[in-house]
Amino acid sequence: MSKAFLSIENLTQRFPSGKGEQMTVFENASFGIEKGEFVCILGHSGCGKSTIMNILAGLADPTSGAVLMDGKEVSGPSLDRGVVFQNYSLLPWLSALKNVTFGVAARYPEWSKAKVVEHSTKYLSMVGLDGDAIHRKPSQLSGGMRQRVSIARAFANHPKLLLLDEPFGALDALTRGTIQDELLKIWSGTSQTVFMITHDIDEAILLADRILLMTNGPFARVAESVEITIPRPRKRDQIIDHPNYYAIRNHLVHFLATRSKELAGQQTGSESNTPQTVRIDRLEEAKGDDSDDPRPASHLRAVNE
Amino acid sequence: MDRLSINQRAVILSFVLLIGGLLVWEASIPAQKAASELTEYERLTGGGAPKAGVPPPSQVIEKAWQELSNPFYDAGPNDKGIGIQIAYSLYRVLSGYFLAALVAIPIGFLIGMSPVAYKALNPFIQVLRPISPLAWMPLALFIIQDSNASAIFVIFICSIWPMLINTAFGVAGVRSDWVNVARTHELGPIKTALTVILPAAAPTIVTGMRISIGIAWLVIVAAEMLVGGTGIGYYVWNEWNNLDLTSVIFSILMIGVVGMALDAAFGRLQRAVAYVE
């Protein structure tokens, strides 16, 4: 396969597991992400999603394997890879605006103070924060507003790759919906490459171009890469009526509910674990095109989580 | 009474306690007999000489008024105004204290960030910390050969420990998320220390500084009693030698007031660096 913009090659992570043994979280994980793509990764807790995220961010080192971005190996954290952490990670002694200018000033040290403030204010208003709110400390903001600040900080830095570690995990369902919309809005205006961890299937379908599915650990691997064949711009109340929506959703639920367990713990030796590409498109099927959906449509059934 | 706020009621109660206490004190001092009331025998045996006794508050207030209305007079080595004495003490406390801060905060940073440095330095800290600062005085006098500098050294050694330990504790406890924010923004070690770790650890560090200034002010009185010459501690001891208990009580009160002011200043600093997570 030709080198993707971001290429994860034979990534293996082992941790010592007490009695001198090694616990393999995942082994020989390999996948690529194209420039401008929005990729979500879905999997159960403990499958190593966050470990992959930390390796991509440069905050942790893999046991073996490499991450290449733009053909260069990633080592250590960098401003080219912005991170939005689950717990917002805002600095509590700084106001919302100062939290964003902190990042912008680090990214563009040559900018004047006024330009940094103007740029930061622009990105805060893009996520719906303006006026008095941007001068408040994080403790005076709601969880949703804090995560908006965190997203603004990440986007304002124009990283080559944006890493989102379950950014909406700590938010209630209604707030999560609004901020997903904000995220889509700010993302569609850029050609930002995004890699995001989530637990939420509907969130992944709404946001992603492609969803990577991980099997359970130990020896977890990225088993499938599911294309989301729903055209953009997407609206949460409209995509549920799209013929592909439930077909894709059911495939994902089925994977997480049963197949992630069936496929778990299979050691594959030294071969590279490239995920199998899955494309579910009812519209193409209806036109009589060949579909590479691995499972016939008649087997798809509605599953309620 | 119900219409008064809690603060107003507390102020009234404070005044009642103060006035009540002063009245009890005033009333419990036996009055000196006037010379005309003395018998011949009492006059012959020296009963007319004023007896040294605890002065009543009225005398202390009078003394305070007199001293505070002219705090900076200087009439020779043993007769200086209270303002001059306090200024000497503050000069010693603040010099020793800031020297200690210059040493303790960087070393505390080092210990907080490096487990090796922590383990290596911990035994020394544990042994040196419980030593009474005054126990250093003879050694300091011998080595430094200057009583004033020795007093400053004693302040230095007593205020270093709370600052050192609190800085190390605060720095080690900085949330890794915040350090990760610094790392993903490619901040260098110095910038990370100044823009992330210092503000994150500041409340703990300032708490240590507040404890230190309190201890330094306690110790300076004792140190100045030993080294003599100037300062509020020397003043207390000198007035005791003069058997001027009014001045002793007045200076005790002044020690309390200055200590309170120092603590309040650091309390304000503490509020300035505090943050809510």
Coordinates of C-alpha atoms in Angstrom, one line a residue:
Chain A
M1 CA 0.0 0.0 0.0
S2 CA 1.3 3.4 -0.8
K3 CA 2.2 5.6 2.1
A4 CA -0.8 7.4 3.6
F5 CA -0.4 10.9 5.2
L6 CA -0.3 9.2 8.5
S7 CA 0.9 5.7 8.5
I8 CA 0.9 3.4 11.6
E9 CA 3.2 0.5 10.9
N10 CA 3.4 -2.7 13.0
L11 CA 2.7 -0.9 16.2
T12 CA 3.1 -3.2 19.2
Q13 CA 2.6 -2.3 22.9
R14 CA 3.5 -4.6 25.8
F15 CA 3.4 -3.7 29.4
P16 CA 4.9 -5.8 32.3
S17 CA 2.0 -7.6 34.0
G18 CA 3.3 -8.2 37.5
K19 CA 4.9 -11.6 37.6
G20 CA 7.7 -10.7 35.2
E21 CA 5.4 -11.5 32.3
Q22 CA 4.5 -9.3 29.4
M23 CA 1.0 -8.3 28.7
T24 CA 0.5 -7.5 25.0
V25 CA -2.1 -4.8 24.6
F26 CA -2.0 -4.8 20.8
E27 CA 0.4 -6.3 18.3
N28 CA 1.4 -5.3 14.8
A29 CA -1.4 -2.8 14.4
S30 CA -1.1 -1.1 11.0
F31 CA -3.4 1.4 9.3
G32 CA -3.2 4.7 7.5
I33 CA -5.1 7.9 7.5
E34 CA -5.3 10.2 4.5
K35 CA -4.9 14.0 4.6
G36 CA -8.2 15.7 5.5
E37 CA -9.8 12.5 6.7
F38 CA -11.9 12.3 9.8
V39 CA -11.3 8.8 11.3
C40 CA -13.0 7.5 14.5
I41 CA -11.8 4.4 16.4
L42 CA -14.3 2.3 18.2
G43 CA -13.6 -0.5 20.7
H44 CA -14.2 -1.7 24.2
S45 CA -12.4 -0.4 27.2
G46 CA -8.9 -1.9 27.6
C47 CA -8.3 -2.6 23.9
G48 CA -5.6 0.0 23.8
K49 CA -7.3 2.9 22.0
S50 CA -5.9 5.5 24.4
T51 CA -2.5 3.9 24.2
I52 CA -2.6 4.3 20.4
M53 CA -3.7 7.9 20.9
N54 CA -0.8 8.6 23.3
I55 CA 1.7 7.1 20.9
L56 CA 0.3 9.3 18.1
A57 CA 0.5 12.3 20.4
G58 CA 4.1 11.4 21.2
L59 CA 3.3 11.2 24.9
A60 CA 4.1 7.5 25.0
D61 CA 6.5 5.2 23.1
P62 CA 5.5 1.9 21.6
T63 CA 7.3 -1.3 22.4
S64 CA 8.0 -1.6 18.7
G65 CA 6.7 -0.3 15.4
A66 CA 6.6 3.2 14.0
V67 CA 4.3 6.1 13.3
L68 CA 5.1 8.0 10.1
M69 CA 3.5 11.4 9.4
D70 CA 4.2 13.0 6.0
G71 CA 6.9 10.3 5.6
K72 CA 8.7 11.3 8.8
E73 CA 8.8 9.3 11.9
V74 CA 7.0 10.7 14.9
S75 CA 8.9 10.9 18.1
G76 CA 7.9 13.0 21.1
P77 CA 5.1 15.5 21.3
S78 CA 4.8 18.2 18.6
L79 CA 2.7 21.2 17.8
D80 CA 1.9 19.4 14.5
R81 CA -0.2 17.0 16.5
G82 CA -2.9 18.8 18.5
V83 CA -4.6 16.9 21.3
V84 CA -8.0 17.3 22.9
F85 CA -8.1 15.3 26.1
Q86 CA -11.2 13.8 27.6
N87 CA -10.9 15.8 30.8
Y88 CA -10.4 19.1 28.8
S89 CA -7.0 19.7 30.3
L90 CA -7.5 23.4 30.5
L91 CA -5.2 25.3 32.8
P92 CA -7.5 26.3 35.7
W93 CA -5.6 29.5 36.6
L94 CA -6.0 31.0 33.1
S95 CA -9.2 32.4 31.6
A96 CA -10.8 30.6 28.6
L97 CA -9.2 33.1 26.2
K98 CA -5.8 32.8 27.9
N99 CA -6.0 29.1 27.6
V100 CA -6.3 29.5 23.8
T101 CA -3.7 32.2 23.5
F102 CA -1.3 30.0 25.4
G103 CA -1.5 27.5 22.6
V104 CA -1.5 30.0 19.8
A105 CA 1.5 31.9 21.2
A106 CA 3.4 28.6 21.4
R107 CA 2.5 27.7 17.8
Y108 CA 3.2 31.2 16.4
P109 CA 5.9 32.8 18.6
E110 CA 6.5 35.5 15.9
W111 CA 2.9 36.8 16.1
S112 CA 2.2 40.0 17.9
K113 CA 0.1 39.8 21.1
A114 CA -2.9 41.6 19.4
K115 CA -2.8 39.1 16.5
V116 CA -2.7 36.1 18.9
V117 CA -5.7 37.5 20.9
E118 CA -7.6 38.2 17.7
H119 CA -6.9 34.7 16.3
S120 CA -7.9 33.1 19.5
T121 CA -11.1 35.1 19.9
K122 CA -12.1 34.1 16.3
Y123 CA -11.7 30.4 17.1
L124 CA -13.6 30.7 20.4
S125 CA -16.5 32.4 18.6
M126 CA -16.4 29.5 16.0
V127 CA -17.3 27.1 18.8
G128 CA -20.0 29.5 20.1
L129 CA -18.0 31.2 22.9
D130 CA -17.9 35.0 22.9
G131 CA -18.5 38.0 25.0
D132 CA -18.0 37.8 28.7
A133 CA -17.7 34.0 28.8
I134 CA -14.2 34.0 27.3
H135 CA -12.8 35.9 30.2
R136 CA -14.0 33.4 32.7
K137 CA -11.9 30.7 34.4
P138 CA -12.6 27.1 33.5
S139 CA -14.1 26.5 36.9
Q140 CA -16.8 29.1 36.1
L141 CA -17.7 27.3 32.8
S142 CA -19.9 24.3 32.3
G143 CA -18.4 21.0 31.1
G144 CA -19.6 21.7 27.6
M145 CA -18.1 25.1 27.5
R146 CA -14.8 23.8 28.8
Q147 CA -14.6 21.2 26.1
R148 CA -15.5 24.0 23.5
V149 CA -12.5 25.9 24.8
S150 CA -10.3 22.8 24.5
I151 CA -11.5 22.3 20.9
A152 CA -10.9 25.9 20.0
R153 CA -7.4 25.7 21.4
A154 CA -6.7 22.6 19.3
F155 CA -8.2 24.0 16.0
A156 CA -6.6 27.5 16.5
N157 CA -3.2 25.9 16.3
H158 CA -3.8 24.4 12.8
P159 CA -2.1 21.1 13.7
K160 CA -1.4 18.7 10.8
L161 CA -3.2 16.0 12.8
L162 CA -5.8 16.6 15.4
L163 CA -6.2 13.9 18.1
L164 CA -9.5 13.8 20.0
D165 CA -9.5 11.4 23.0
E166 CA -13.1 10.7 23.8
P167 CA -13.7 14.5 23.8
F168 CA -17.4 14.2 24.7
G169 CA -17.2 11.3 27.1
A170 CA -17.8 13.4 30.2
L171 CA -20.7 15.4 28.8
D172 CA -24.5 14.7 29.0
A173 CA -26.2 13.6 25.8
L174 CA -27.8 16.9 24.9
T175 CA -24.7 18.9 25.4
R176 CA -22.8 16.3 23.5
G177 CA -25.1 16.7 20.5
T178 CA -24.6 20.5 20.4
I179 CA -20.9 20.2 20.6
Q180 CA -20.7 17.5 17.9
D181 CA -22.5 20.0 15.7
E182 CA -20.0 22.7 16.6
L183 CA -17.1 20.3 15.9
L184 CA -18.6 19.4 12.5
K185 CA -19.0 23.1 11.7
I186 CA -15.5 24.1 12.6
W187 CA -14.0 21.0 10.9
S188 CA -15.9 21.5 7.6
G189 CA -14.4 24.9 7.3
T190 CA -10.9 23.4 7.4
S191 CA -9.2 20.4 5.8
Q192 CA -8.1 19.2 9.2
T193 CA -7.1 15.6 9.5
V194 CA -8.8 14.2 12.7
F195 CA -8.3 11.0 14.6
M196 CA -10.8 10.5 17.3
I197 CA -11.5 7.9 20.0
T198 CA -15.1 7.4 20.9
H199 CA -17.5 5.0 22.6
D200 CA -20.5 6.3 20.9
I201 CA -21.6 4.6 17.7
D202 CA -24.0 7.4 16.6
E203 CA -21.3 10.0 17.2
A204 CA -18.9 8.1 15.1
I205 CA -21.3 7.7 12.2
L206 CA -22.2 11.4 12.4
L207 CA -18.6 12.6 12.4
A208 CA -16.4 10.2 10.6
D209 CA -15.4 9.4 7.1
R210 CA -14.2 6.0 8.2
I211 CA -14.5 4.1 11.5
L212 CA -11.8 1.7 12.7
L213 CA -13.0 -1.2 14.7
M214 CA -10.8 -2.7 17.4
T215 CA -11.2 -6.2 18.8
N216 CA -11.0 -6.7 22.6
G217 CA -7.6 -6.9 24.2
P218 CA -5.2 -8.4 25.0
F219 CA -3.7 -8.9 21.5
A220 CA -6.2 -6.4 20.3
R221 CA -6.0 -5.4 16.7
V222 CA -7.7 -3.0 14.3
A223 CA -9.9 -5.5 12.5
E224 CA -12.1 -3.5 10.2
S225 CA -12.2 -0.1 8.6
V226 CA -15.8 0.8 7.8
E227 CA -16.5 3.5 5.4
I228 CA -19.3 5.8 6.2
T229 CA -21.2 6.1 2.9
I230 CA -23.4 9.0 4.0
P231 CA -22.8 12.2 2.1
R232 CA -21.8 15.4 3.9
P233 CA -23.0 17.8 5.1
R234 CA -24.6 15.6 7.7
K235 CA -27.3 16.6 10.1
R236 CA -28.1 14.4 13.1
D237 CA -31.8 14.5 12.4
Q238 CA -31.4 13.8 8.7
I239 CA -28.8 11.1 8.6
I240 CA -31.0 8.7 10.5
D241 CA -33.3 8.6 7.5
H242 CA -30.5 7.8 5.1
P243 CA -30.8 4.2 3.9
N244 CA -27.2 3.4 4.8
Y245 CA -27.5 4.7 8.4
Y246 CA -29.0 1.6 10.0
A247 CA -27.1 -0.8 7.8
I248 CA -23.9 0.7 9.0
R249 CA -25.0 1.2 12.6
N250 CA -26.2 -2.5 12.8
H251 CA -22.9 -3.6 11.4
L252 CA -21.0 -1.6 14.1
V253 CA -23.2 -2.8 16.9
H254 CA -22.9 -6.4 15.8
F255 CA -19.1 -6.1 15.7
L256 CA -18.9 -4.5 19.2
A257 CA -21.5 -6.9 20.7
T258 CA -20.2 -10.2 19.4
R259 CA -17.4 -10.2 16.9
S260 CA -15.0 -8.0 18.9
K261 CA -15.0 -10.9 21.4
E262 CA -14.8 -13.7 18.9
L263 CA -11.8 -12.0 17.2
A264 CA -10.1 -11.2 20.5
G265 CA -6.9 -12.7 21.6
Q266 CA -5.9 -14.2 18.3
Q267 CA -2.2 -13.9 18.0
T268 CA -1.2 -13.4 14.4
G269 CA 2.5 -13.8 14.7
S270 CA 4.7 -11.4 12.8
E271 CA 2.4 -10.5 9.9
S272 CA 1.0 -7.1 9.7
N273 CA -2.5 -6.5 10.9
T274 CA -4.0 -4.3 8.2
P275 CA -7.7 -3.8 8.8
Q276 CA -10.2 -5.2 6.3
T277 CA -12.0 -2.5 4.4
V278 CA -15.8 -2.7 4.7
R279 CA -18.1 -0.6 2.5
I280 CA -21.9 -0.7 3.1
D281 CA -23.8 1.2 0.6
R282 CA -27.5 0.4 0.0
L283 CA -27.8 3.0 -2.8
E284 CA -25.2 1.2 -4.8
E285 CA -26.8 -2.2 -4.1
A286 CA -30.1 -0.8 -5.3
K287 CA -28.5 0.3 -8.5
G288 CA -27.3 -3.3 -8.9
D289 CA -23.6 -2.5 -8.5
D290 CA -21.3 -5.0 -6.9
S291 CA -21.2 -4.5 -3.2
D292 CA -18.2 -5.5 -1.2
D293 CA -20.3 -5.7 2.0
P294 CA -19.1 -8.9 3.5
R295 CA -22.4 -9.8 4.9
P296 CA -25.6 -9.9 2.8
A297 CA -28.2 -7.3 3.6
S298 CA -30.7 -9.9 4.7
H299 CA -28.5 -10.7 7.7
L300 CA -28.6 -7.1 8.9
R301 CA -31.1 -6.7 11.6
A302 CA -32.0 -3.8 13.9
V303 CA -30.1 -4.1 17.1
N304 CA -30.9 -1.8 20.0
E305 CA -28.0 -1.2 22.2
Chain B
M1 CA -29.9 42.0 67.8
D2 CA -31.2 39.7 65.1
R3 CA -31.0 42.5 62.6
L4 CA -27.2 42.7 62.9
S5 CA -25.1 40.6 60.6
I6 CA -22.8 37.9 61.9
N7 CA -19.8 40.3 61.3
Q8 CA -21.4 43.1 63.3
R9 CA -22.2 40.8 66.1
A10 CA -18.7 39.4 66.1
V11 CA -17.2 42.9 66.3
I12 CA -19.4 43.8 69.2
L13 CA -18.5 40.6 71.1
S14 CA -14.8 41.3 70.4
F15 CA -15.1 44.8 72.0
V16 CA -17.0 43.5 75.0
L17 CA -14.3 40.8 75.6
L18 CA -11.5 43.4 75.1
I19 CA -13.0 46.0 77.5
G20 CA -14.0 43.3 80.0
G21 CA -10.5 41.8 80.0
L22 CA -8.9 45.2 80.4
L23 CA -11.2 46.1 83.3
V24 CA -10.5 42.8 85.1
W25 CA -6.7 43.4 84.6
E26 CA -6.9 47.0 85.8
A27 CA -9.0 46.0 88.9
S28 CA -6.7 43.1 89.9
I29 CA -3.6 45.3 90.2
P30 CA -3.3 46.4 93.9
A31 CA -2.9 50.2 94.2
Q32 CA 0.3 51.6 95.7
K33 CA -0.3 53.3 99.0
A34 CA 0.2 57.1 99.1
A35 CA 3.2 58.3 101.2
S36 CA 0.9 60.1 103.7
E37 CA -0.9 56.8 104.5
L38 CA 2.3 55.0 105.5
T39 CA 3.1 54.5 109.1
E40 CA 6.5 55.6 110.5
Y41 CA 7.6 51.9 110.6
E42 CA 6.7 51.4 106.9
R43 CA 8.6 54.5 105.9
L44 CA 11.7 53.4 107.8
T45 CA 11.7 49.9 106.2
G46 CA 11.5 51.2 102.7
G47 CA 7.8 50.6 102.2
G48 CA 7.5 53.9 100.4
A49 CA 9.7 52.8 97.5
P50 CA 7.6 51.9 94.5
K51 CA 7.1 48.1 94.3
A52 CA 7.8 46.5 91.0
G53 CA 4.5 45.0 89.8
V54 CA 2.6 44.1 86.7
P55 CA 1.5 47.5 85.4
P56 CA -2.2 48.1 84.8
P57 CA -3.5 48.5 81.2
S58 CA -3.9 52.2 81.6
Q59 CA -0.2 52.6 82.0
V60 CA 0.5 50.3 79.0
I61 CA -1.9 52.3 76.8
E62 CA -0.2 55.5 78.0
K63 CA 3.2 54.0 77.1
A64 CA 2.0 52.8 73.7
W65 CA 0.7 56.3 72.9
Q66 CA 3.9 57.8 73.9
E67 CA 6.0 55.3 71.9
L68 CA 3.9 55.3 68.9
S69 CA 3.6 59.1 68.7
N70 CA 7.4 59.2 68.2
P71 CA 8.5 55.7 67.0
F72 CA 11.7 56.7 65.2
Y73 CA 13.7 58.6 67.8
D74 CA 17.3 57.5 68.4
A75 CA 18.8 58.6 71.7
G76 CA 21.8 56.3 71.9
P77 CA 22.3 52.5 71.8
N78 CA 19.9 51.6 74.6
D79 CA 17.2 54.2 73.8
K80 CA 15.7 53.8 70.4
G81 CA 12.1 54.2 69.3
I82 CA 9.9 51.1 68.8
G83 CA 9.7 51.8 65.0
I84 CA 13.5 51.6 64.7
Q85 CA 13.6 48.3 66.7
I86 CA 10.9 46.8 64.6
A87 CA 12.6 48.0 61.4
Y88 CA 15.8 46.2 62.5
S89 CA 13.9 43.0 63.2
L90 CA 12.0 43.2 59.9
Y91 CA 15.2 43.8 58.0
R92 CA 16.8 40.7 59.5
V93 CA 13.7 38.5 59.0
L94 CA 13.2 39.6 55.4
S95 CA 16.8 39.2 54.4
G96 CA 17.1 35.8 55.9
Y97 CA 13.7 34.9 54.5
F98 CA 14.4 35.9 51.0
L99 CA 17.8 34.3 50.9
A100 CA 16.0 31.1 52.1
A101 CA 13.4 31.5 49.3
L102 CA 16.1 31.9 46.7
V103 CA 17.6 28.6 47.8
A104 CA 14.5 26.6 48.8
I105 CA 12.2 27.2 45.8
P106 CA 14.7 26.1 43.1
I107 CA 15.9 23.1 45.1
G108 CA 12.2 22.3 45.9
F109 CA 11.5 22.4 42.1
L110 CA 14.4 20.0 41.5
I111 CA 13.3 17.6 44.3
G112 CA 9.7 17.8 43.1
M113 CA 10.6 17.0 39.5
S114 CA 13.3 14.4 40.0
P115 CA 12.7 11.3 42.1
V116 CA 16.5 10.7 42.2
A117 CA 17.1 14.2 43.7
Y118 CA 14.2 13.6 46.1
K119 CA 15.6 10.3 47.4
A120 CA 19.2 11.7 47.6
L121 CA 18.3 14.9 49.5
N122 CA 15.6 13.5 51.7
P123 CA 17.8 12.1 54.5
F124 CA 19.6 15.5 54.8
I125 CA 16.4 17.3 55.0
Q126 CA 14.9 15.0 57.6
V127 CA 18.0 15.4 59.8
L128 CA 18.4 19.1 59.4
R129 CA 14.7 20.1 59.6
P130 CA 14.1 19.2 63.3
I131 CA 17.1 21.2 64.6
S132 CA 16.1 24.2 66.6
P133 CA 17.3 27.2 64.6
L134 CA 18.9 28.7 67.7
A135 CA 21.1 25.6 68.1
W136 CA 23.0 27.0 65.0
M137 CA 23.7 30.2 66.7
P138 CA 27.1 29.4 68.4
L139 CA 28.4 27.8 65.2
A140 CA 27.1 30.8 63.1
L141 CA 28.7 33.3 65.5
F142 CA 32.0 31.4 65.3
I143 CA 32.1 31.0 61.6
I144 CA 30.5 34.3 60.5
Q145 CA 32.0 36.3 63.4
D146 CA 29.2 38.9 63.0
S147 CA 26.2 38.9 65.3
N148 CA 23.9 40.6 62.8
A149 CA 24.7 38.2 60.0
S150 CA 24.4 35.3 62.4
A151 CA 20.9 36.4 63.3
I152 CA 20.1 36.5 59.5
F153 CA 21.6 33.1 59.1
V154 CA 19.3 31.7 61.9
I155 CA 16.3 33.1 60.1
F156 CA 17.5 31.7 56.8
I157 CA 17.9 28.2 58.3
C158 CA 14.5 28.2 60.0
S159 CA 12.5 29.5 57.1
I160 CA 14.1 27.2 54.5
W161 CA 12.4 24.0 55.4
P162 CA 8.7 24.7 55.1
M163 CA 9.3 26.4 51.7
L164 CA 11.5 23.6 50.5
I165 CA 9.1 20.8 51.5
N166 CA 6.0 22.6 50.2
T167 CA 7.6 23.5 46.9
A168 CA 8.7 19.9 46.3
F169 CA 5.3 18.6 47.3
G170 CA 3.5 21.1 45.1
V171 CA 5.7 20.5 42.1
A172 CA 5.5 16.7 42.4
G173 CA 1.7 17.0 42.6
V174 CA 1.1 18.9 39.4
R175 CA -1.5 17.0 37.3
S176 CA 0.1 15.1 34.5
D177 CA -2.6 16.4 32.2
W178 CA -1.2 19.9 32.6
V179 CA 2.3 18.8 32.0
N180 CA 1.0 16.9 28.9
V181 CA -0.5 20.2 27.6
A182 CA 2.9 21.8 27.9
R183 CA 4.5 18.8 26.2
T184 CA 2.1 18.8 23.2
H185 CA 2.7 22.6 22.9
E186 CA 6.4 21.9 22.6
L187 CA 7.3 24.1 25.6
G188 CA 10.9 23.9 26.7
P189 CA 11.8 22.9 30.3
I190 CA 12.2 26.4 31.5
K191 CA 9.0 27.6 29.9
T192 CA 7.1 24.6 31.2
A193 CA 8.4 25.3 34.7
L194 CA 7.4 29.0 34.5
T195 CA 4.1 28.8 32.7
V196 CA 2.6 25.5 33.8
I197 CA 4.3 24.0 36.9
L198 CA 4.9 27.3 38.8
P199 CA 1.3 28.5 38.6
A200 CA 0.0 25.0 39.2
A201 CA 2.1 24.6 42.3
A202 CA 1.9 28.2 43.5
P203 CA -0.9 27.7 46.1
T204 CA 1.2 25.0 47.8
I205 CA 4.4 27.0 47.5
V206 CA 2.8 30.1 49.0
T207 CA 1.4 28.1 51.8
G208 CA 4.9 27.0 52.6
M209 CA 6.1 30.6 52.4
R210 CA 3.4 31.7 54.8
I211 CA 4.4 29.0 57.3
S212 CA 8.0 30.1 57.0
I213 CA 7.4 33.8 57.6
G214 CA 5.5 32.9 60.7
I215 CA 8.3 30.7 62.0
A216 CA 10.9 33.4 61.1
W217 CA 9.0 36.0 63.1
L218 CA 8.8 33.7 66.1
V219 CA 12.6 32.9 65.9
I220 CA 13.8 36.5 65.4
V221 CA 12.7 37.5 68.9
A222 CA 14.7 34.7 70.5
A223 CA 17.7 35.3 68.2
E224 CA 17.8 39.0 69.0
M225 CA 17.6 38.3 72.7
L226 CA 20.8 36.3 72.2
V227 CA 22.7 38.6 69.8
G228 CA 21.6 41.9 71.4
G229 CA 22.2 45.4 70.0
T230 CA 19.0 46.2 68.2
G231 CA 15.7 44.7 67.2
I232 CA 12.4 44.0 68.9
G233 CA 13.7 40.9 70.7
Y234 CA 16.6 42.8 72.2
Y235 CA 14.2 45.6 73.1
V236 CA 12.0 43.2 75.2
W237 CA 15.1 41.8 77.0
N238 CA 16.6 45.2 77.6
E239 CA 13.3 46.5 79.1
W240 CA 13.2 43.4 81.3
N241 CA 16.7 44.3 82.5
N242 CA 15.5 47.8 83.1
L243 CA 12.5 46.3 85.0
D244 CA 10.3 48.4 82.8
L245 CA 7.4 45.9 82.5
T246 CA 5.1 48.5 80.9
S247 CA 7.5 48.5 77.9
V248 CA 7.8 44.7 78.0
I249 CA 4.0 44.3 77.7
F250 CA 3.9 47.0 75.0
S251 CA 6.6 45.3 72.9
I252 CA 4.9 41.9 73.3
L253 CA 1.8 43.4 71.8
M254 CA 3.8 45.0 69.0
I255 CA 5.4 41.6 68.2
G256 CA 1.9 40.2 67.8
V257 CA 0.7 43.1 65.6
V258 CA 3.7 42.9 63.2
G259 CA 3.4 39.1 63.0
M260 CA -0.3 39.4 62.2
A261 CA 0.5 41.9 59.4
L262 CA 3.2 39.6 57.9
D263 CA 0.7 36.7 57.9
A264 CA -2.0 38.9 56.4
A265 CA 0.3 39.9 53.6
F266 CA 1.0 36.3 52.7
G267 CA -2.7 35.4 53.1
R268 CA -3.4 38.0 50.4
L269 CA -0.7 36.5 48.2
Q270 CA -2.2 33.1 48.8
R271 CA -5.6 34.3 47.6
A272 CA -4.0 35.9 44.5
V273 CA -2.4 32.6 43.3
A274 CA -5.3 30.3 44.3
Y275 CA -7.4 28.7 41.5
V276 CA -10.3 26.3 41.5
E277 CA -10.0 23.1 39.5

